[in-house]
Amino acid sequence: QSVLTQPPSVSGAPGQRVTISCTGSSSNIGARYDVHWYQQLPGTAPKLLIYGSTYRPSGVPDRFSGSKSGTSASLAITGLQAEDEADYYCQSYDSSLSGWVFGGGTKLTVL
Amino acid sequence: QITLKESGPTLVKPTQTLTLTCTFSGFSLSTSGMGVGWIRQPPGKALEWLALIYWNDDKRYSPSLKSRLTITKDTSKNQVVLTMTNMDPVDTATYYCAHSCSSGYYCFDYWGQGTLVTVSS
């Protein structure tokens, strides 16, 4: 059972907008630790997609955006493309565990 | 350009000790702020953080696995080594090493390709 909670799956048609939620607690997201998002394409290593809750590393399209409020965070993907089909993970730091924590992952299906 | 690569056995027997090496380039673990972590992913399951070592030899471990893990660094070789004792079939996973984000962010910005470790007799 992951410390951060994500929906197991989301889906959307090409061109649409989808969001993926990430719910934590007062010892991680609620403690004002940033949330980070990773994209994992099939058979590959995770790739940092969003860091510091809202920032995109160089090379990440602006179709991807992140937000955070209270003990939750969200990843939004606009203009959905077939190549976006992947697993997405949120991650933060937990002060009670004194360590890095991940969500259970969300599989995005592009219909 | 930062790159990392994991190496180690692909198959270990139950109760054995696993030793994985992360060889990296593009940064030095003697530079202030640098860190390298280990994360694993069982087949079809989620990512799980295991351990992290900083440039100043500060070491952090997952509380649930702390008794079984040891992380060390060899700055001269640009390597980080993770050992995990008493391996069990549930430890079968792809093990990744990753570069810790700088500027105070608790994330991982560069990842190795991962190495699949199977625990079986």
JSON list of C-alpha atoms in Angstrom, two decimals:
[
{"chain": "A", "resi": 1, "resn": "GLN", "atom": "CA", "xyz": [0.00, 0.00, 0.00]},
{"chain": "A", "resi": 2, "resn": "SER", "atom": "CA", "xyz": [1.55, 3.26, -1.17]},
{"chain": "A", "resi": 3, "resn": "VAL", "atom": "CA", "xyz": [1.84, 6.32, 1.04]},
{"chain": "A", "resi": 4, "resn": "LEU", "atom": "CA", "xyz": [0.52, 8.51, -1.78]},
{"chain": "A", "resi": 5, "resn": "THR", "atom": "CA", "xyz": [-2.79, 7.51, -3.37]},
{"chain": "A", "resi": 6, "resn": "GLN", "atom": "CA", "xyz": [-3.41, 7.67, -7.12]},
{"chain": "A", "resi": 7, "resn": "PRO", "atom": "CA", "xyz": [-6.25, 6.31, -9.24]},
{"chain": "A", "resi": 8, "resn": "PRO", "atom": "CA", "xyz": [-5.21, 3.04, -10.88]},
{"chain": "A", "resi": 9, "resn": "SER", "atom": "CA", "xyz": [-6.24, 4.19, -14.32]},
{"chain": "A", "resi": 10, "resn": "VAL", "atom": "CA", "xyz": [-7.49, 7.12, -16.36]},
{"chain": "A", "resi": 11, "resn": "SER", "atom": "CA", "xyz": [-8.31, 7.41, -20.03]},
{"chain": "A", "resi": 12, "resn": "GLY", "atom": "CA", "xyz": [-9.07, 9.99, -22.65]},
{"chain": "A", "resi": 13, "resn": "ALA", "atom": "CA", "xyz": [-9.43, 10.47, -26.35]},
{"chain": "A", "resi": 14, "resn": "PRO", "atom": "CA", "xyz": [-6.76, 12.18, -28.45]},
{"chain": "A", "resi": 15, "resn": "GLY", "atom": "CA", "xyz": [-6.90, 15.94, -28.00]},
{"chain": "A", "resi": 16, "resn": "GLN", "atom": "CA", "xyz": [-8.72, 15.76, -24.70]},
{"chain": "A", "resi": 17, "resn": "ARG", "atom": "CA", "xyz": [-7.56, 16.85, -21.25]},
{"chain": "A", "resi": 18, "resn": "VAL", "atom": "CA", "xyz": [-7.03, 14.41, -18.42]},
{"chain": "A", "resi": 19, "resn": "THR", "atom": "CA", "xyz": [-6.00, 14.86, -14.81]},
{"chain": "A", "resi": 20, "resn": "ILE", "atom": "CA", "xyz": [-4.35, 12.46, -12.40]},
{"chain": "A", "resi": 21, "resn": "SER", "atom": "CA", "xyz": [-4.74, 13.03, -8.68]},
{"chain": "A", "resi": 22, "resn": "CYS", "atom": "CA", "xyz": [-2.28, 12.27, -5.91]},
{"chain": "A", "resi": 23, "resn": "THR", "atom": "CA", "xyz": [-3.46, 12.32, -2.31]},
{"chain": "A", "resi": 24, "resn": "GLY", "atom": "CA", "xyz": [-1.12, 12.39, 0.63]},
{"chain": "A", "resi": 25, "resn": "SER", "atom": "CA", "xyz": [-1.21, 13.44, 4.25]},
{"chain": "A", "resi": 26, "resn": "SER", "atom": "CA", "xyz": [0.02, 15.99, 6.75]},
{"chain": "A", "resi": 27, "resn": "SER", "atom": "CA", "xyz": [3.47, 14.38, 6.87]},
{"chain": "A", "resi": 28, "resn": "ASN", "atom": "CA", "xyz": [4.20, 14.70, 3.17]},
{"chain": "A", "resi": 29, "resn": "ILE", "atom": "CA", "xyz": [2.23, 16.86, 0.71]},
{"chain": "A", "resi": 30, "resn": "GLY", "atom": "CA", "xyz": [0.40, 18.60, 3.56]},
{"chain": "A", "resi": 31, "resn": "ALA", "atom": "CA", "xyz": [3.71, 19.35, 5.24]},
{"chain": "A", "resi": 32, "resn": "ARG", "atom": "CA", "xyz": [4.52, 21.53, 2.24]},
{"chain": "A", "resi": 33, "resn": "TYR", "atom": "CA", "xyz": [6.92, 19.10, 0.65]},
{"chain": "A", "resi": 34, "resn": "ASP", "atom": "CA", "xyz": [6.82, 19.40, -3.11]},
{"chain": "A", "resi": 35, "resn": "VAL", "atom": "CA", "xyz": [5.23, 16.80, -5.36]},
{"chain": "A", "resi": 36, "resn": "HIS", "atom": "CA", "xyz": [7.07, 15.44, -8.36]},
{"chain": "A", "resi": 37, "resn": "TRP", "atom": "CA", "xyz": [5.69, 13.47, -11.29]},
{"chain": "A", "resi": 38, "resn": "TYR", "atom": "CA", "xyz": [7.27, 10.78, -13.43]},
{"chain": "A", "resi": 39, "resn": "GLN", "atom": "CA", "xyz": [6.26, 9.26, -16.73]},
{"chain": "A", "resi": 40, "resn": "GLN", "atom": "CA", "xyz": [7.15, 5.64, -17.34]},
{"chain": "A", "resi": 41, "resn": "LEU", "atom": "CA", "xyz": [6.72, 4.40, -20.88]},
{"chain": "A", "resi": 42, "resn": "PRO", "atom": "CA", "xyz": [6.39, 0.63, -21.28]},
{"chain": "A", "resi": 43, "resn": "GLY", "atom": "CA", "xyz": [9.66, -1.16, -20.65]},
{"chain": "A", "resi": 44, "resn": "THR", "atom": "CA", "xyz": [11.61, 1.98, -19.80]},
{"chain": "A", "resi": 45, "resn": "ALA", "atom": "CA", "xyz": [12.90, 3.79, -16.74]},
{"chain": "A", "resi": 46, "resn": "PRO", "atom": "CA", "xyz": [10.83, 6.57, -15.17]},
{"chain": "A", "resi": 47, "resn": "LYS", "atom": "CA", "xyz": [11.39, 10.07, -16.50]},
{"chain": "A", "resi": 48, "resn": "LEU", "atom": "CA", "xyz": [10.99, 13.22, -14.42]},
{"chain": "A", "resi": 49, "resn": "LEU", "atom": "CA", "xyz": [8.01, 15.09, -15.82]},
{"chain": "A", "resi": 50, "resn": "ILE", "atom": "CA", "xyz": [7.22, 17.73, -13.19]},
{"chain": "A", "resi": 51, "resn": "TYR", "atom": "CA", "xyz": [9.33, 18.81, -10.22]},
{"chain": "A", "resi": 52, "resn": "GLY", "atom": "CA", "xyz": [8.68, 21.23, -7.41]},
{"chain": "A", "resi": 53, "resn": "SER", "atom": "CA", "xyz": [4.95, 20.60, -7.88]},
{"chain": "A", "resi": 54, "resn": "THR", "atom": "CA", "xyz": [4.68, 22.90, -10.92]},
{"chain": "A", "resi": 55, "resn": "TYR", "atom": "CA", "xyz": [7.96, 23.08, -12.84]},
{"chain": "A", "resi": 56, "resn": "ARG", "atom": "CA", "xyz": [8.78, 21.27, -16.06]},
{"chain": "A", "resi": 57, "resn": "PRO", "atom": "CA", "xyz": [12.32, 20.08, -16.79]},
{"chain": "A", "resi": 58, "resn": "SER", "atom": "CA", "xyz": [13.77, 21.23, -20.08]},
{"chain": "A", "resi": 59, "resn": "GLY", "atom": "CA", "xyz": [12.27, 19.33, -22.97]},
{"chain": "A", "resi": 60, "resn": "VAL", "atom": "CA", "xyz": [8.96, 18.46, -21.35]},
{"chain": "A", "resi": 61, "resn": "PRO", "atom": "CA", "xyz": [6.07, 19.83, -23.42]},
{"chain": "A", "resi": 62, "resn": "ASP", "atom": "CA", "xyz": [3.88, 22.48, -21.84]},
{"chain": "A", "resi": 63, "resn": "ARG", "atom": "CA", "xyz": [0.92, 20.15, -22.36]},
{"chain": "A", "resi": 64, "resn": "PHE", "atom": "CA", "xyz": [1.96, 18.73, -18.98]},
{"chain": "A", "resi": 65, "resn": "SER", "atom": "CA", "xyz": [1.30, 20.80, -15.86]},
{"chain": "A", "resi": 66, "resn": "GLY", "atom": "CA", "xyz": [1.23, 20.22, -12.13]},
{"chain": "A", "resi": 67, "resn": "SER", "atom": "CA", "xyz": [-0.58, 21.76, -9.21]},
{"chain": "A", "resi": 68, "resn": "LYS", "atom": "CA", "xyz": [-0.74, 21.26, -5.46]},
{"chain": "A", "resi": 69, "resn": "SER", "atom": "CA", "xyz": [-3.23, 22.21, -2.79]},
{"chain": "A", "resi": 70, "resn": "GLY", "atom": "CA", "xyz": [-3.43, 21.08, 0.81]},
{"chain": "A", "resi": 71, "resn": "THR", "atom": "CA", "xyz": [-2.65, 17.38, 1.01]},
{"chain": "A", "resi": 72, "resn": "SER", "atom": "CA", "xyz": [-3.24, 16.70, -2.69]},
{"chain": "A", "resi": 73, "resn": "ALA", "atom": "CA", "xyz": [-1.66, 17.34, -6.05]},
{"chain": "A", "resi": 74, "resn": "SER", "atom": "CA", "xyz": [-2.67, 16.87, -9.66]},
{"chain": "A", "resi": 75, "resn": "LEU", "atom": "CA", "xyz": [-1.04, 16.29, -13.00]},
{"chain": "A", "resi": 76, "resn": "ALA", "atom": "CA", "xyz": [-2.90, 17.65, -16.02]},
{"chain": "A", "resi": 77, "resn": "ILE", "atom": "CA", "xyz": [-2.26, 16.62, -19.59]},
{"chain": "A", "resi": 78, "resn": "THR", "atom": "CA", "xyz": [-3.88, 18.64, -22.36]},
{"chain": "A", "resi": 79, "resn": "GLY", "atom": "CA", "xyz": [-4.05, 17.86, -26.05]},
{"chain": "A", "resi": 80, "resn": "LEU", "atom": "CA", "xyz": [-3.73, 14.16, -25.31]},
{"chain": "A", "resi": 81, "resn": "GLN", "atom": "CA", "xyz": [-1.55, 12.23, -27.77]},
{"chain": "A", "resi": 82, "resn": "ALA", "atom": "CA", "xyz": [-1.09, 8.52, -28.36]},
{"chain": "A", "resi": 83, "resn": "GLU", "atom": "CA", "xyz": [2.52, 8.80, -27.19]},
{"chain": "A", "resi": 84, "resn": "ASP", "atom": "CA", "xyz": [1.29, 9.91, -23.76]},
{"chain": "A", "resi": 85, "resn": "GLU", "atom": "CA", "xyz": [0.06, 6.40, -23.03]},
{"chain": "A", "resi": 86, "resn": "ALA", "atom": "CA", "xyz": [2.18, 5.39, -20.05]},
{"chain": "A", "resi": 87, "resn": "ASP", "atom": "CA", "xyz": [2.23, 4.92, -16.29]},
{"chain": "A", "resi": 88, "resn": "TYR", "atom": "CA", "xyz": [2.46, 8.09, -14.20]},
{"chain": "A", "resi": 89, "resn": "TYR", "atom": "CA", "xyz": [3.77, 8.26, -10.65]},
{"chain": "A", "resi": 90, "resn": "CYS", "atom": "CA", "xyz": [3.66, 11.03, -8.09]},
{"chain": "A", "resi": 91, "resn": "GLN", "atom": "CA", "xyz": [6.39, 11.31, -5.47]},
{"chain": "A", "resi": 92, "resn": "SER", "atom": "CA", "xyz": [7.11, 13.42, -2.42]},
{"chain": "A", "resi": 93, "resn": "TYR", "atom": "CA", "xyz": [9.07, 13.39, 0.82]},
{"chain": "A", "resi": 94, "resn": "ASP", "atom": "CA", "xyz": [7.60, 12.17, 4.07]},
{"chain": "A", "resi": 95, "resn": "SER", "atom": "CA", "xyz": [8.80, 13.64, 7.35]},
{"chain": "A", "resi": 96, "resn": "SER", "atom": "CA", "xyz": [7.42, 10.81, 9.49]},
{"chain": "A", "resi": 97, "resn": "LEU", "atom": "CA", "xyz": [9.21, 8.19, 7.41]},
{"chain": "A", "resi": 98, "resn": "SER", "atom": "CA", "xyz": [12.22, 10.44, 6.78]},
{"chain": "A", "resi": 99, "resn": "GLY", "atom": "CA", "xyz": [12.25, 9.27, 3.22]},
{"chain": "A", "resi": 100, "resn": "TRP", "atom": "CA", "xyz": [11.05, 9.52, -0.33]},
{"chain": "A", "resi": 101, "resn": "VAL", "atom": "CA", "xyz": [7.56, 8.17, -1.06]},
{"chain": "A", "resi": 102, "resn": "PHE", "atom": "CA", "xyz": [5.80, 7.26, -4.29]},
{"chain": "A", "resi": 103, "resn": "GLY", "atom": "CA", "xyz": [2.21, 6.86, -5.34]},
{"chain": "A", "resi": 104, "resn": "GLY", "atom": "CA", "xyz": [0.86, 3.56, -6.61]},
{"chain": "A", "resi": 105, "resn": "GLY", "atom": "CA", "xyz": [0.95, 4.74, -10.20]},
{"chain": "A", "resi": 106, "resn": "THR", "atom": "CA", "xyz": [-1.77, 5.56, -12.72]},
{"chain": "A", "resi": 107, "resn": "LYS", "atom": "CA", "xyz": [-2.04, 3.92, -16.12]},
{"chain": "A", "resi": 108, "resn": "LEU", "atom": "CA", "xyz": [-3.10, 6.39, -18.80]},
{"chain": "A", "resi": 109, "resn": "THR", "atom": "CA", "xyz": [-4.86, 4.92, -21.78]},
{"chain": "A", "resi": 110, "resn": "VAL", "atom": "CA", "xyz": [-5.35, 7.01, -24.90]},
{"chain": "A", "resi": 111, "resn": "LEU", "atom": "CA", "xyz": [-8.54, 5.76, -26.51]},
{"chain": "B", "resi": 1, "resn": "GLN", "atom": "CA", "xyz": [25.37, 14.98, -19.51]},
{"chain": "B", "resi": 2, "resn": "ILE", "atom": "CA", "xyz": [24.47, 12.83, -16.52]},
{"chain": "B", "resi": 3, "resn": "THR", "atom": "CA", "xyz": [24.22, 9.08, -17.03]},
{"chain": "B", "resi": 4, "resn": "LEU", "atom": "CA", "xyz": [23.86, 6.20, -14.59]},
{"chain": "B", "resi": 5, "resn": "LYS", "atom": "CA", "xyz": [24.02, 2.46, -15.10]},
{"chain": "B", "resi": 6, "resn": "GLU", "atom": "CA", "xyz": [23.23, -0.37, -12.73]},
{"chain": "B", "resi": 7, "resn": "SER", "atom": "CA", "xyz": [25.13, -3.64, -12.66]},
{"chain": "B", "resi": 8, "resn": "GLY", "atom": "CA", "xyz": [24.94, -6.80, -10.63]},
{"chain": "B", "resi": 9, "resn": "PRO", "atom": "CA", "xyz": [23.58, -10.33, -10.65]},
{"chain": "B", "resi": 10, "resn": "THR", "atom": "CA", "xyz": [20.35, -11.10, -12.49]},
{"chain": "B", "resi": 11, "resn": "LEU", "atom": "CA", "xyz": [19.59, -14.11, -10.32]},
{"chain": "B", "resi": 12, "resn": "VAL", "atom": "CA", "xyz": [20.12, -14.61, -6.60]},
{"chain": "B", "resi": 13, "resn": "LYS", "atom": "CA", "xyz": [19.00, -17.39, -4.30]},
{"chain": "B", "resi": 14, "resn": "PRO", "atom": "CA", "xyz": [16.79, -16.87, -1.26]},
{"chain": "B", "resi": 15, "resn": "THR", "atom": "CA", "xyz": [18.74, -15.84, 1.86]},
{"chain": "B", "resi": 16, "resn": "GLN", "atom": "CA", "xyz": [21.67, -14.61, -0.23]},
{"chain": "B", "resi": 17, "resn": "THR", "atom": "CA", "xyz": [22.99, -11.04, -0.20]},
{"chain": "B", "resi": 18, "resn": "LEU", "atom": "CA", "xyz": [22.47, -8.86, -3.25]},
{"chain": "B", "resi": 19, "resn": "THR", "atom": "CA", "xyz": [25.15, -6.38, -4.25]},
{"chain": "B", "resi": 20, "resn": "LEU", "atom": "CA", "xyz": [24.33, -3.80, -6.91]},
{"chain": "B", "resi": 21, "resn": "THR", "atom": "CA", "xyz": [26.66, -1.18, -8.33]},
{"chain": "B", "resi": 22, "resn": "CYS", "atom": "CA", "xyz": [25.64, 2.13, -9.85]},
{"chain": "B", "resi": 23, "resn": "THR", "atom": "CA", "xyz": [28.30, 3.62, -12.10]},
{"chain": "B", "resi": 24, "resn": "PHE", "atom": "CA", "xyz": [27.66, 7.21, -13.08]},
{"chain": "B", "resi": 25, "resn": "SER", "atom": "CA", "xyz": [29.15, 10.05, -15.09]},
{"chain": "B", "resi": 26, "resn": "GLY", "atom": "CA", "xyz": [28.49, 13.74, -15.59]},
{"chain": "B", "resi": 27, "resn": "PHE", "atom": "CA", "xyz": [28.70, 14.70, -11.93]},
{"chain": "B", "resi": 28, "resn": "SER", "atom": "CA", "xyz": [30.84, 14.05, -8.87]},
{"chain": "B", "resi": 29, "resn": "LEU", "atom": "CA", "xyz": [29.58, 12.75, -5.56]},
{"chain": "B", "resi": 30, "resn": "SER", "atom": "CA", "xyz": [32.16, 14.91, -3.88]},
{"chain": "B", "resi": 31, "resn": "THR", "atom": "CA", "xyz": [30.29, 18.03, -5.01]},
{"chain": "B", "resi": 32, "resn": "SER", "atom": "CA", "xyz": [28.07, 19.69, -2.44]},
{"chain": "B", "resi": 33, "resn": "GLY", "atom": "CA", "xyz": [24.40, 18.84, -2.87]},
{"chain": "B", "resi": 34, "resn": "MET", "atom": "CA", "xyz": [24.87, 15.72, -4.97]},
{"chain": "B", "resi": 35, "resn": "GLY", "atom": "CA", "xyz": [23.11, 12.49, -4.09]},
{"chain": "B", "resi": 36, "resn": "VAL", "atom": "CA", "xyz": [22.37, 9.07, -5.60]},
{"chain": "B", "resi": 37, "resn": "GLY", "atom": "CA", "xyz": [19.40, 6.95, -4.67]},
{"chain": "B", "resi": 38, "resn": "TRP", "atom": "CA", "xyz": [18.11, 3.45, -5.31]},
{"chain": "B", "resi": 39, "resn": "ILE", "atom": "CA", "xyz": [14.52, 2.69, -6.26]},
{"chain": "B", "resi": 40, "resn": "ARG", "atom": "CA", "xyz": [12.99, -0.66, -7.14]},
{"chain": "B", "resi": 41, "resn": "GLN", "atom": "CA", "xyz": [9.91, -1.82, -9.01]},
{"chain": "B", "resi": 42, "resn": "PRO", "atom": "CA", "xyz": [8.51, -5.35, -8.77]},
{"chain": "B", "resi": 43, "resn": "PRO", "atom": "CA", "xyz": [7.04, -6.62, -12.06]},
{"chain": "B", "resi": 44, "resn": "GLY", "atom": "CA", "xyz": [3.77, -4.85, -12.73]},
{"chain": "B", "resi": 45, "resn": "LYS", "atom": "CA", "xyz": [3.92, -2.90, -9.49]},
{"chain": "B", "resi": 46, "resn": "ALA", "atom": "CA", "xyz": [4.75, 0.56, -8.22]},
{"chain": "B", "resi": 47, "resn": "LEU", "atom": "CA", "xyz": [8.06, 2.25, -7.55]},
{"chain": "B", "resi": 48, "resn": "GLU", "atom": "CA", "xyz": [9.56, 1.93, -4.07]},
{"chain": "B", "resi": 49, "resn": "TRP", "atom": "CA", "xyz": [12.39, 4.08, -2.72]},
{"chain": "B", "resi": 50, "resn": "LEU", "atom": "CA", "xyz": [15.13, 2.09, -0.98]},
{"chain": "B", "resi": 51, "resn": "ALA", "atom": "CA", "xyz": [18.09, 4.25, -0.03]},
{"chain": "B", "resi": 52, "resn": "LEU", "atom": "CA", "xyz": [20.01, 7.42, -0.83]},
{"chain": "B", "resi": 53, "resn": "ILE", "atom": "CA", "xyz": [23.53, 8.66, -0.15]},
{"chain": "B", "resi": 54, "resn": "TYR", "atom": "CA", "xyz": [24.66, 12.28, -0.26]},
{"chain": "B", "resi": 55, "resn": "TRP", "atom": "CA", "xyz": [28.01, 13.85, -1.13]},
{"chain": "B", "resi": 56, "resn": "ASN", "atom": "CA", "xyz": [28.80, 14.26, 2.58]},
{"chain": "B", "resi": 57, "resn": "ASP", "atom": "CA", "xyz": [28.17, 10.53, 3.24]},
{"chain": "B", "resi": 58, "resn": "ASP", "atom": "CA", "xyz": [24.78, 11.23, 4.81]},
{"chain": "B", "resi": 59, "resn": "LYS", "atom": "CA", "xyz": [22.79, 8.02, 4.28]},
{"chain": "B", "resi": 60, "resn": "ARG", "atom": "CA", "xyz": [19.01, 7.54, 4.28]},
{"chain": "B", "resi": 61, "resn": "TYR", "atom": "CA", "xyz": [17.15, 4.26, 4.24]},
{"chain": "B", "resi": 62, "resn": "SER", "atom": "CA", "xyz": [13.56, 3.13, 3.78]},
{"chain": "B", "resi": 63, "resn": "PRO", "atom": "CA", "xyz": [12.34, 2.38, 7.32]},
{"chain": "B", "resi": 64, "resn": "SER", "atom": "CA", "xyz": [10.76, -0.90, 6.22]},
{"chain": "B", "resi": 65, "resn": "LEU", "atom": "CA", "xyz": [14.02, -2.21, 4.76]},
{"chain": "B", "resi": 66, "resn": "LYS", "atom": "CA", "xyz": [16.62, -0.40, 6.83]},
{"chain": "B", "resi": 67, "resn": "SER", "atom": "CA", "xyz": [17.83, -3.50, 8.66]},
{"chain": "B", "resi": 68, "resn": "ARG", "atom": "CA", "xyz": [18.69, -5.18, 5.35]},
{"chain": "B", "resi": 69, "resn": "LEU", "atom": "CA", "xyz": [20.23, -2.32, 3.38]},
{"chain": "B", "resi": 70, "resn": "THR", "atom": "CA", "xyz": [23.65, -0.73, 3.19]},
{"chain": "B", "resi": 71, "resn": "ILE", "atom": "CA", "xyz": [24.58, 2.06, 0.77]},
{"chain": "B", "resi": 72, "resn": "THR", "atom": "CA", "xyz": [28.13, 3.20, 0.19]},
{"chain": "B", "resi": 73, "resn": "LYS", "atom": "CA", "xyz": [29.98, 5.37, -2.29]},
{"chain": "B", "resi": 74, "resn": "ASP", "atom": "CA", "xyz": [33.37, 5.31, -3.98]},
{"chain": "B", "resi": 75, "resn": "THR", "atom": "CA", "xyz": [33.93, 8.84, -5.16]},
{"chain": "B", "resi": 76, "resn": "SER", "atom": "CA", "xyz": [37.14, 8.00, -7.01]},
{"chain": "B", "resi": 77, "resn": "LYS", "atom": "CA", "xyz": [35.34, 5.39, -9.11]},
{"chain": "B", "resi": 78, "resn": "ASN", "atom": "CA", "xyz": [32.08, 7.36, -9.51]},
{"chain": "B", "resi": 79, "resn": "GLN", "atom": "CA", "xyz": [30.18, 4.43, -8.04]},
{"chain": "B", "resi": 80, "resn": "VAL", "atom": "CA", "xyz": [27.47, 3.82, -5.47]},
{"chain": "B", "resi": 81, "resn": "VAL", "atom": "CA", "xyz": [26.94, 0.33, -4.09]},
{"chain": "B", "resi": 82, "resn": "LEU", "atom": "CA", "xyz": [23.76, -1.03, -2.53]},
{"chain": "B", "resi": 83, "resn": "THR", "atom": "CA", "xyz": [23.72, -4.28, -0.59]},
{"chain": "B", "resi": 84, "resn": "MET", "atom": "CA", "xyz": [20.55, -6.03, 0.49]},
{"chain": "B", "resi": 85, "resn": "THR", "atom": "CA", "xyz": [20.77, -9.02, 2.80]},
{"chain": "B", "resi": 86, "resn": "ASN", "atom": "CA", "xyz": [18.50, -12.03, 3.21]},
{"chain": "B", "resi": 87, "resn": "MET", "atom": "CA", "xyz": [16.94, -11.83, -0.23]},
{"chain": "B", "resi": 88, "resn": "ASP", "atom": "CA", "xyz": [13.45, -13.29, -0.70]},
{"chain": "B", "resi": 89, "resn": "PRO", "atom": "CA", "xyz": [11.36, -13.98, -3.81]},
{"chain": "B", "resi": 90, "resn": "VAL", "atom": "CA", "xyz": [9.28, -10.88, -2.99]},
{"chain": "B", "resi": 91, "resn": "ASP", "atom": "CA", "xyz": [12.44, -8.83, -3.62]},
{"chain": "B", "resi": 92, "resn": "THR", "atom": "CA", "xyz": [12.27, -9.76, -7.30]},
{"chain": "B", "resi": 93, "resn": "ALA", "atom": "CA", "xyz": [12.22, -6.40, -9.06]},
{"chain": "B", "resi": 94, "resn": "THR", "atom": "CA", "xyz": [13.90, -4.02, -11.43]},
{"chain": "B", "resi": 95, "resn": "TYR", "atom": "CA", "xyz": [16.37, -1.99, -9.40]},
{"chain": "B", "resi": 96, "resn": "TYR", "atom": "CA", "xyz": [17.12, 1.57, -10.52]},
{"chain": "B", "resi": 97, "resn": "CYS", "atom": "CA", "xyz": [19.74, 4.03, -9.37]},
{"chain": "B", "resi": 98, "resn": "ALA", "atom": "CA", "xyz": [18.99, 7.70, -9.87]},
{"chain": "B", "resi": 99, "resn": "HIS", "atom": "CA", "xyz": [20.58, 11.12, -9.42]},
{"chain": "B", "resi": 100, "resn": "SER", "atom": "CA", "xyz": [18.97, 13.21, -6.71]},
{"chain": "B", "resi": 101, "resn": "CYS", "atom": "CA", "xyz": [17.63, 16.58, -7.78]},
{"chain": "B", "resi": 102, "resn": "SER", "atom": "CA", "xyz": [19.58, 19.56, -6.52]},
{"chain": "B", "resi": 103, "resn": "SER", "atom": "CA", "xyz": [18.33, 22.97, -5.37]},
{"chain": "B", "resi": 104, "resn": "GLY", "atom": "CA", "xyz": [16.51, 21.44, -2.42]},
{"chain": "B", "resi": 105, "resn": "TYR", "atom": "CA", "xyz": [14.02, 19.34, -4.36]},
{"chain": "B", "resi": 106, "resn": "TYR", "atom": "CA", "xyz": [13.50, 15.81, -3.09]},
{"chain": "B", "resi": 107, "resn": "CYS", "atom": "CA", "xyz": [13.21, 14.19, -6.51]},
{"chain": "B", "resi": 108, "resn": "PHE", "atom": "CA", "xyz": [15.24, 12.15, -8.99]},
{"chain": "B", "resi": 109, "resn": "ASP", "atom": "CA", "xyz": [16.06, 13.81, -12.29]},
{"chain": "B", "resi": 110, "resn": "TYR", "atom": "CA", "xyz": [18.24, 11.23, -14.01]},
{"chain": "B", "resi": 111, "resn": "TRP", "atom": "CA", "xyz": [17.68, 7.48, -13.90]},
{"chain": "B", "resi": 112, "resn": "GLY", "atom": "CA", "xyz": [19.63, 4.44, -14.95]},
{"chain": "B", "resi": 113, "resn": "GLN", "atom": "CA", "xyz": [18.07, 1.91, -17.28]},
{"chain": "B", "resi": 114, "resn": "GLY", "atom": "CA", "xyz": [17.43, -0.48, -14.39]},
{"chain": "B", "resi": 115, "resn": "THR", "atom": "CA", "xyz": [18.51, -4.05, -13.79]},
{"chain": "B", "resi": 116, "resn": "LEU", "atom": "CA", "xyz": [16.09, -6.92, -13.23]},
{"chain": "B", "resi": 117, "resn": "VAL", "atom": "CA", "xyz": [16.96, -9.08, -10.24]},
{"chain": "B", "resi": 118, "resn": "THR", "atom": "CA", "xyz": [15.14, -12.37, -9.82]},
{"chain": "B", "resi": 119, "resn": "VAL", "atom": "CA", "xyz": [15.18, -14.17, -6.49]},
{"chain": "B", "resi": 120, "resn": "SER", "atom": "CA", "xyz": [14.67, -17.89, -6.94]},
{"chain": "B", "resi": 121, "resn": "SER", "atom": "CA", "xyz": [16.18, -21.15, -5.85]}
]
